């Protein structure tokens, strides 16, 4: 039996058919219970597995004995000496298992900086996954974890590598986002000021907005869903990825949405791609949201402002690769055209 782990089990969640298989088999309880059956594939077997599942090489596999350690062009072994909780390895096919997302997350946290941990955890809990072959570098799939499920899994392996780093970010992981940008915005607003965030806890993602009869007729739908919803001020905050490239139909839909929200006394704020990627514009809107939610501070130190700009740079302008974040300086037009989904982890 072979157990995919680390970046290979992450890759499983980023391939639509495999993610669905993982969810289905997990729901049916198809787990590997006898961990002594774990094996390390040969180079030939690794190539066959990669071809069958559409996974990149090298395969990252779990092993529980130091004698099995191997690092080749086709196989990278990860030695796990801590206890492995029951239900941690889900069957895929042909004797191949994958670590559940909670387990994968703990493993990936070992060598990841905070921004990567936050974005990975939020992706596992989102309605999307990063995949360069998907539309705009993304695929759609159901959320795989919740912050609570990560916390409960991690509590079973308190001494394991990665556990402390995973638990550090769990309180800030977003849920049900439909794009990386939604998660990036969530984190900037949600994180505490000590980490460069805006300390706004009164936010929900993908909130269902009920409409009355008049608003339903105007919006031509029974309800609306918000990218970010600010609860105290009743503000629907939308990210407009298309900026000035809206079609006539999309522009009409946006106008109908705005008017329908006004009818049910909900304010709408739209952040364009250009505003998101320009610090001054972004900061003006972010500070307005702080005021709307009652997060008014008598003074804001230069150190706090520096942390806020640094977090914005690392989340919005950062390239995430190998668990590390590098801020890339480039012209605004190039930044806006870049797809951050393609650099995630």
CSV table of C-alpha atoms in Angstrom, one decimal:
chain,number,residue,atom,x,y,z
A,1,UNK,CA,0.0,0.0,0.0
A,2,UNK,CA,1.3,3.4,-1.0
A,3,UNK,CA,0.3,6.6,0.8
A,4,UNK,CA,0.6,9.9,-1.1
A,5,UNK,CA,1.5,12.8,1.3
A,6,UNK,CA,2.8,16.4,1.4
A,7,UNK,CA,2.7,18.1,-2.0
A,8,UNK,CA,1.4,14.9,-3.8
A,9,UNK,CA,-1.6,14.7,-1.5
A,10,UNK,CA,-2.1,18.4,-2.0
A,11,UNK,CA,-2.0,17.8,-5.8
A,12,UNK,CA,-4.8,15.2,-5.3
A,13,UNK,CA,-7.1,17.9,-3.9
A,14,UNK,CA,-6.3,20.1,-6.9
A,15,UNK,CA,-7.5,17.6,-9.5
A,16,UNK,CA,-11.3,17.8,-9.7
A,17,UNK,CA,-12.0,14.1,-10.2
A,18,UNK,CA,-9.5,13.0,-7.5
A,19,UNK,CA,-10.8,15.6,-5.1
A,20,UNK,CA,-14.4,14.2,-5.6
A,21,UNK,CA,-13.1,10.7,-5.2
A,22,UNK,CA,-11.3,11.6,-2.0
A,23,UNK,CA,-14.5,13.2,-0.6
A,24,UNK,CA,-16.6,10.2,-1.7
A,25,UNK,CA,-14.3,7.5,-0.3
A,26,UNK,CA,-13.8,9.4,2.9
A,27,UNK,CA,-17.6,9.7,3.4
A,28,UNK,CA,-17.8,5.9,3.0
A,29,UNK,CA,-14.9,5.3,5.4
A,30,UNK,CA,-12.5,3.7,3.0
A,31,UNK,CA,-9.4,4.1,5.2
A,32,UNK,CA,-6.1,2.3,5.6
A,33,UNK,CA,-6.0,0.9,9.1
A,34,UNK,CA,-2.9,-1.3,9.0
A,35,UNK,CA,-0.1,1.1,8.7
A,36,UNK,CA,2.5,-1.6,8.7
A,37,UNK,CA,1.4,-2.3,5.1
A,38,UNK,CA,2.9,1.0,3.9
A,39,UNK,CA,5.4,0.6,1.1
A,40,UNK,CA,7.7,2.9,-0.9
A,41,UNK,CA,7.1,2.5,-4.7
A,42,UNK,CA,9.9,1.7,-7.1
A,43,UNK,CA,10.7,4.2,-9.8
A,44,UNK,CA,8.7,2.2,-12.3
A,45,UNK,CA,5.7,2.0,-9.9
A,46,UNK,CA,5.9,5.7,-9.2
A,47,UNK,CA,5.8,6.5,-13.0
A,48,UNK,CA,2.8,4.2,-13.4
A,49,UNK,CA,1.0,5.9,-10.4
A,50,UNK,CA,1.7,9.4,-11.7
A,51,UNK,CA,0.4,8.5,-15.2
A,52,UNK,CA,-2.7,6.8,-13.8
A,53,UNK,CA,-3.7,9.7,-11.5
A,54,UNK,CA,-2.3,12.6,-13.5
A,55,UNK,CA,0.1,13.6,-10.8
A,56,UNK,CA,3.5,15.3,-11.1
A,57,UNK,CA,6.8,13.5,-10.3
A,58,UNK,CA,8.4,13.0,-8.0
A,59,UNK,CA,5.7,11.4,-5.9
A,60,UNK,CA,5.9,12.3,-2.2
A,61,UNK,CA,5.0,9.3,-0.1
A,62,UNK,CA,4.7,8.5,3.6
A,63,UNK,CA,6.9,6.0,5.3
A,64,UNK,CA,7.2,5.0,8.9
A,65,UNK,CA,10.7,3.3,8.9
A,66,UNK,CA,14.0,5.1,8.4
A,67,UNK,CA,15.2,2.2,6.4
A,68,UNK,CA,12.6,3.0,3.7
A,69,UNK,CA,13.8,6.6,3.2
A,70,UNK,CA,14.5,7.4,-0.4
A,71,UNK,CA,14.9,10.5,-2.5
A,72,UNK,CA,15.1,10.1,-6.2
A,73,UNK,CA,13.8,11.8,-9.4
A,74,UNK,CA,10.6,9.8,-9.1
A,75,UNK,CA,10.1,9.3,-5.3
A,76,UNK,CA,10.6,11.5,-2.2
A,77,UNK,CA,9.9,9.7,1.1
A,78,UNK,CA,8.7,11.6,4.2
A,79,UNK,CA,9.4,9.8,7.4
A,80,UNK,CA,6.6,10.1,10.0
A,81,UNK,CA,7.5,8.8,13.4
A,82,UNK,CA,4.6,10.4,15.4
A,83,UNK,CA,1.3,8.4,15.8
A,84,UNK,CA,-1.0,8.5,12.8
A,85,UNK,CA,-4.6,8.9,13.9
A,86,UNK,CA,-7.2,6.4,12.5
A,87,UNK,CA,-8.9,7.7,9.4
A,88,UNK,CA,-5.8,9.6,8.2
A,89,UNK,CA,-5.2,7.8,4.9
A,90,UNK,CA,-8.1,7.5,2.3
A,91,UNK,CA,-8.2,4.9,-0.4
A,92,UNK,CA,-8.0,6.2,-4.0
A,93,UNK,CA,-7.5,3.2,-6.3
A,94,UNK,CA,-5.1,0.4,-7.1
A,95,UNK,CA,-3.5,0.2,-3.7
A,96,UNK,CA,-2.9,3.9,-3.5
A,97,UNK,CA,-4.0,6.0,-0.6
A,98,UNK,CA,-3.8,9.8,0.1
A,99,UNK,CA,-3.5,11.7,3.4
A,100,UNK,CA,-6.7,13.5,4.3
A,101,UNK,CA,-6.4,17.3,3.8
A,102,UNK,CA,-6.1,17.9,7.6
A,103,UNK,CA,-3.1,15.6,7.7
A,104,UNK,CA,-1.6,17.1,4.5
A,105,UNK,CA,-2.0,20.6,5.9
A,106,UNK,CA,0.0,19.7,9.1
A,107,UNK,CA,2.7,18.2,6.9
A,108,UNK,CA,2.9,21.2,4.6
A,109,UNK,CA,3.0,23.6,7.5
A,110,UNK,CA,6.4,22.2,8.6
A,111,UNK,CA,8.3,24.3,6.0
A,112,UNK,CA,5.9,27.0,5.1
A,113,UNK,CA,5.8,30.7,6.1
A,114,UNK,CA,2.7,32.2,7.6
A,115,UNK,CA,1.2,33.5,4.4
A,116,UNK,CA,1.5,30.1,2.7
A,117,UNK,CA,-0.1,28.4,5.8
A,118,UNK,CA,-3.0,30.8,5.8
A,119,UNK,CA,-3.6,30.5,2.1
A,120,UNK,CA,-3.3,26.7,2.1
A,121,UNK,CA,-5.6,26.2,5.0
A,122,UNK,CA,-8.1,28.6,3.4
A,123,UNK,CA,-7.9,26.8,0.1
A,124,UNK,CA,-8.7,23.5,1.7
A,125,UNK,CA,-11.7,25.1,3.3
A,126,UNK,CA,-12.7,26.9,0.1
A,127,UNK,CA,-14.9,26.1,-2.9
A,128,UNK,CA,-12.0,26.3,-5.3
A,129,UNK,CA,-8.6,24.6,-5.8
A,130,UNK,CA,-5.5,25.9,-7.6
A,131,UNK,CA,-5.0,24.1,-10.9
A,132,UNK,CA,-3.2,25.8,-13.9
A,133,UNK,CA,-5.3,23.8,-16.3
A,134,UNK,CA,-8.6,25.1,-14.9
A,135,UNK,CA,-10.4,28.3,-15.9
A,136,UNK,CA,-8.3,31.2,-14.7
A,137,UNK,CA,-6.0,28.7,-13.0
A,138,UNK,CA,-8.7,27.3,-10.7
A,139,UNK,CA,-11.2,24.4,-10.4
A,140,UNK,CA,-14.4,24.2,-8.5
A,141,UNK,CA,-14.9,21.6,-5.8
A,142,UNK,CA,-16.5,21.3,-2.4
A,143,UNK,CA,-14.7,22.5,0.8
A,144,UNK,CA,-12.6,19.7,2.2
A,145,UNK,CA,-12.0,20.9,5.7
A,146,UNK,CA,-13.2,23.3,8.4
A,147,UNK,CA,-11.0,25.2,10.9
A,148,UNK,CA,-12.6,23.0,13.5
A,149,UNK,CA,-11.7,19.7,11.7
A,150,UNK,CA,-8.0,20.9,11.3
A,151,UNK,CA,-7.9,21.7,15.0
A,152,UNK,CA,-9.4,18.4,16.0
A,153,UNK,CA,-7.0,16.4,13.9
A,154,UNK,CA,-4.0,18.4,15.0
A,155,UNK,CA,-5.0,17.9,18.7
A,156,UNK,CA,-4.5,14.2,18.2
A,157,UNK,CA,-0.8,14.7,17.2
A,158,UNK,CA,0.3,17.6,19.5
A,159,UNK,CA,4.0,16.7,19.3
A,160,UNK,CA,4.2,16.1,15.5
A,161,UNK,CA,6.2,18.4,13.2
A,162,UNK,CA,4.0,21.1,11.8
A,163,UNK,CA,1.2,20.8,14.4
A,164,UNK,CA,2.1,24.0,16.3
A,165,UNK,CA,2.5,26.0,13.0
A,166,UNK,CA,-0.9,24.7,11.8
A,167,UNK,CA,-2.7,25.5,15.0
A,168,UNK,CA,-1.2,29.1,15.0
A,169,UNK,CA,-3.1,30.0,11.8
A,170,UNK,CA,-6.4,28.0,12.3
A,171,UNK,CA,-8.3,30.9,14.0
A,172,UNK,CA,-7.9,33.0,10.8
A,173,UNK,CA,-8.6,30.4,8.1
A,174,UNK,CA,-11.5,31.6,5.9
A,175,UNK,CA,-14.3,29.3,4.7
A,176,UNK,CA,-16.2,28.9,1.4
A,177,UNK,CA,-14.2,31.4,-0.7
A,178,UNK,CA,-14.5,31.1,-4.4
A,179,UNK,CA,-11.1,32.5,-5.4
A,180,UNK,CA,-7.7,33.1,-3.9
A,181,UNK,CA,-8.3,36.9,-4.0
A,182,UNK,CA,-11.3,36.5,-1.7
A,183,UNK,CA,-9.1,34.6,0.7
A,184,UNK,CA,-6.4,37.2,0.5
A,185,UNK,CA,-8.9,40.0,1.3
A,186,UNK,CA,-10.5,38.0,4.1
A,187,UNK,CA,-7.0,37.6,5.7
A,188,UNK,CA,-6.1,41.2,5.4
A,189,UNK,CA,-9.3,42.3,7.1
A,190,UNK,CA,-9.5,39.4,9.6
A,191,UNK,CA,-5.9,39.1,10.9
A,192,UNK,CA,-5.0,41.1,14.0
A,193,UNK,CA,-3.1,44.3,13.8
A,194,UNK,CA,0.0,42.7,15.3
A,195,UNK,CA,0.2,40.6,12.1
A,196,UNK,CA,-0.6,43.4,9.8
A,197,UNK,CA,-4.3,42.8,9.5
A,198,UNK,CA,-7.3,45.1,10.3
A,199,UNK,CA,-8.6,43.2,13.2
A,200,UNK,CA,-12.2,43.0,11.9
A,201,UNK,CA,-13.8,39.8,13.2
A,202,UNK,CA,-17.3,40.6,12.1
A,203,UNK,CA,-17.0,39.2,8.5
A,204,UNK,CA,-18.5,36.2,6.7
A,205,UNK,CA,-17.6,34.8,3.3
A,206,UNK,CA,-20.1,33.6,0.8
A,207,UNK,CA,-23.0,34.8,2.9
A,208,UNK,CA,-26.5,34.3,1.5
A,209,UNK,CA,-28.4,37.5,1.2
A,210,UNK,CA,-32.2,37.1,1.3
A,211,UNK,CA,-34.2,39.4,-1.0
A,212,UNK,CA,-37.8,40.6,-0.8
A,213,UNK,CA,-40.2,40.3,-3.7
A,214,UNK,CA,-39.2,43.7,-5.2
A,215,UNK,CA,-35.5,43.0,-5.0
A,216,UNK,CA,-35.9,39.5,-6.4
A,217,UNK,CA,-37.7,40.9,-9.5
A,218,UNK,CA,-35.0,43.5,-9.9
A,219,UNK,CA,-32.0,41.1,-9.4
A,220,UNK,CA,-33.8,38.3,-11.5
A,221,UNK,CA,-32.8,35.8,-8.8
A,222,UNK,CA,-34.2,34.6,-5.5
A,223,UNK,CA,-31.1,35.5,-3.4
A,224,UNK,CA,-27.5,36.9,-3.7
A,225,UNK,CA,-24.2,35.7,-2.3
A,226,UNK,CA,-21.6,38.1,-1.0
A,227,UNK,CA,-17.8,37.8,-1.5
A,228,UNK,CA,-17.3,39.3,2.0
A,229,UNK,CA,-20.1,40.5,4.2
A,230,UNK,CA,-19.4,42.9,7.0
A,231,UNK,CA,-22.0,42.1,9.7
A,232,UNK,CA,-22.0,45.2,11.9
A,233,UNK,CA,-22.4,47.7,9.0
A,234,UNK,CA,-24.4,45.4,6.8
A,235,UNK,CA,-22.0,45.9,3.9
A,236,UNK,CA,-21.7,43.6,0.9
A,237,UNK,CA,-18.0,43.8,-0.2
A,238,UNK,CA,-17.4,42.6,-3.7
A,239,UNK,CA,-14.1,42.0,-5.5
A,240,UNK,CA,-14.3,42.8,-9.3
A,241,UNK,CA,-11.6,40.8,-10.9
A,242,UNK,CA,-12.6,42.0,-14.4
A,243,UNK,CA,-12.1,45.7,-13.6
A,244,UNK,CA,-12.9,47.7,-16.7
A,245,UNK,CA,-13.3,44.7,-19.0
A,246,UNK,CA,-17.0,43.9,-18.1
A,247,UNK,CA,-19.3,42.8,-20.9
A,248,UNK,CA,-22.6,44.7,-21.4
A,249,UNK,CA,-24.5,41.8,-19.8
A,250,UNK,CA,-22.1,41.6,-16.8
A,251,UNK,CA,-22.4,45.4,-16.3
A,252,UNK,CA,-26.2,45.1,-16.4
A,253,UNK,CA,-26.1,42.3,-13.8
A,254,UNK,CA,-23.9,44.4,-11.5
A,255,UNK,CA,-26.3,47.4,-11.7
A,256,UNK,CA,-29.3,45.1,-10.9
A,257,UNK,CA,-27.4,43.7,-8.0
A,258,UNK,CA,-26.5,47.1,-6.6
A,259,UNK,CA,-30.1,48.3,-6.8
A,260,UNK,CA,-31.6,45.1,-5.3
A,261,UNK,CA,-29.2,45.5,-2.3
A,262,UNK,CA,-30.4,49.1,-1.8
A,263,UNK,CA,-34.0,47.9,-1.6
A,264,UNK,CA,-33.1,45.5,1.3
A,265,UNK,CA,-31.0,48.3,3.0
A,266,UNK,CA,-27.6,46.7,2.3
A,267,UNK,CA,-24.6,48.9,1.2
A,268,UNK,CA,-22.4,47.7,-1.6
A,269,UNK,CA,-18.7,48.4,-1.9
A,270,UNK,CA,-16.8,47.1,-5.0
A,271,UNK,CA,-13.1,46.8,-5.1
A,272,UNK,CA,-11.6,46.7,-8.5
A,273,UNK,CA,-8.5,44.8,-9.5
A,274,UNK,CA,-6.7,48.1,-10.0
A,275,UNK,CA,-7.6,49.3,-6.5
A,276,UNK,CA,-6.6,46.0,-4.9
A,277,UNK,CA,-3.1,46.2,-6.5
A,278,UNK,CA,-2.5,49.9,-5.6
A,279,UNK,CA,-1.5,50.3,-2.0
A,280,UNK,CA,-2.9,53.9,-1.5
A,281,UNK,CA,-6.3,53.0,-3.1
A,282,UNK,CA,-6.5,49.7,-1.2
A,283,UNK,CA,-5.6,51.4,2.1
A,284,UNK,CA,-8.3,54.1,1.7
A,285,UNK,CA,-11.0,51.5,1.2
A,286,UNK,CA,-9.7,49.2,4.0
A,287,UNK,CA,-9.7,52.1,6.5
A,288,UNK,CA,-13.2,53.0,5.5
A,289,UNK,CA,-14.2,49.4,6.3
A,290,UNK,CA,-12.5,49.7,9.7
A,291,UNK,CA,-14.6,52.7,10.5
A,292,UNK,CA,-17.8,51.1,9.2
A,293,UNK,CA,-17.2,48.1,11.6
A,294,UNK,CA,-16.4,50.3,14.5
A,295,UNK,CA,-12.7,49.5,14.5
A,296,UNK,CA,-11.6,53.1,15.2
A,297,UNK,CA,-8.3,53.5,17.0
A,298,UNK,CA,-7.2,56.8,18.5
A,299,UNK,CA,-3.6,56.3,17.2
A,300,UNK,CA,-2.0,54.0,14.7
A,301,UNK,CA,1.8,53.6,15.1
A,302,UNK,CA,4.2,53.7,12.2
A,303,UNK,CA,5.1,50.1,13.1
A,304,UNK,CA,1.5,49.1,12.7
A,305,UNK,CA,1.2,50.8,9.4
A,306,UNK,CA,4.4,49.2,8.2
A,307,UNK,CA,3.0,45.8,9.1
A,308,UNK,CA,-0.2,46.5,7.3
A,309,UNK,CA,1.6,47.4,4.1
A,310,UNK,CA,3.9,44.4,4.4
A,311,UNK,CA,1.0,42.0,4.8
A,312,UNK,CA,-0.7,43.6,1.8
A,313,UNK,CA,2.5,43.2,-0.3
A,314,UNK,CA,3.0,39.6,0.8
A,315,UNK,CA,-0.5,38.4,0.1
A,316,UNK,CA,-1.4,40.5,-2.9
A,317,UNK,CA,2.0,40.9,-4.6
A,318,UNK,CA,3.7,37.8,-3.2
A,319,UNK,CA,4.7,34.8,-5.3
A,320,UNK,CA,4.3,31.6,-3.2
A,321,UNK,CA,6.6,28.8,-4.1
A,322,UNK,CA,7.9,25.9,-2.1
A,323,UNK,CA,6.2,27.2,1.0
A,324,UNK,CA,8.0,30.5,0.8
A,325,UNK,CA,6.7,34.0,-0.2
A,326,UNK,CA,8.7,36.4,-2.3
A,327,UNK,CA,7.3,39.9,-3.0
A,328,UNK,CA,7.7,40.6,-6.8
A,329,UNK,CA,8.1,44.3,-7.8
A,330,UNK,CA,6.6,45.0,-11.2
A,331,UNK,CA,4.5,47.7,-12.9
A,332,UNK,CA,0.9,47.9,-11.8
A,333,UNK,CA,-0.5,46.7,-15.2
A,334,UNK,CA,1.7,43.6,-15.0
A,335,UNK,CA,0.6,42.9,-11.4
A,336,UNK,CA,-3.0,43.2,-12.3
A,337,UNK,CA,-2.6,40.7,-15.2
A,338,UNK,CA,-0.8,38.2,-13.1
A,339,UNK,CA,-2.8,35.2,-11.8
A,340,UNK,CA,-1.8,34.7,-8.2
A,341,UNK,CA,-3.6,31.3,-8.2
A,342,UNK,CA,-0.7,29.9,-10.2
A,343,UNK,CA,1.9,30.6,-7.5
A,344,UNK,CA,0.0,29.1,-4.5
A,345,UNK,CA,2.5,27.0,-2.6
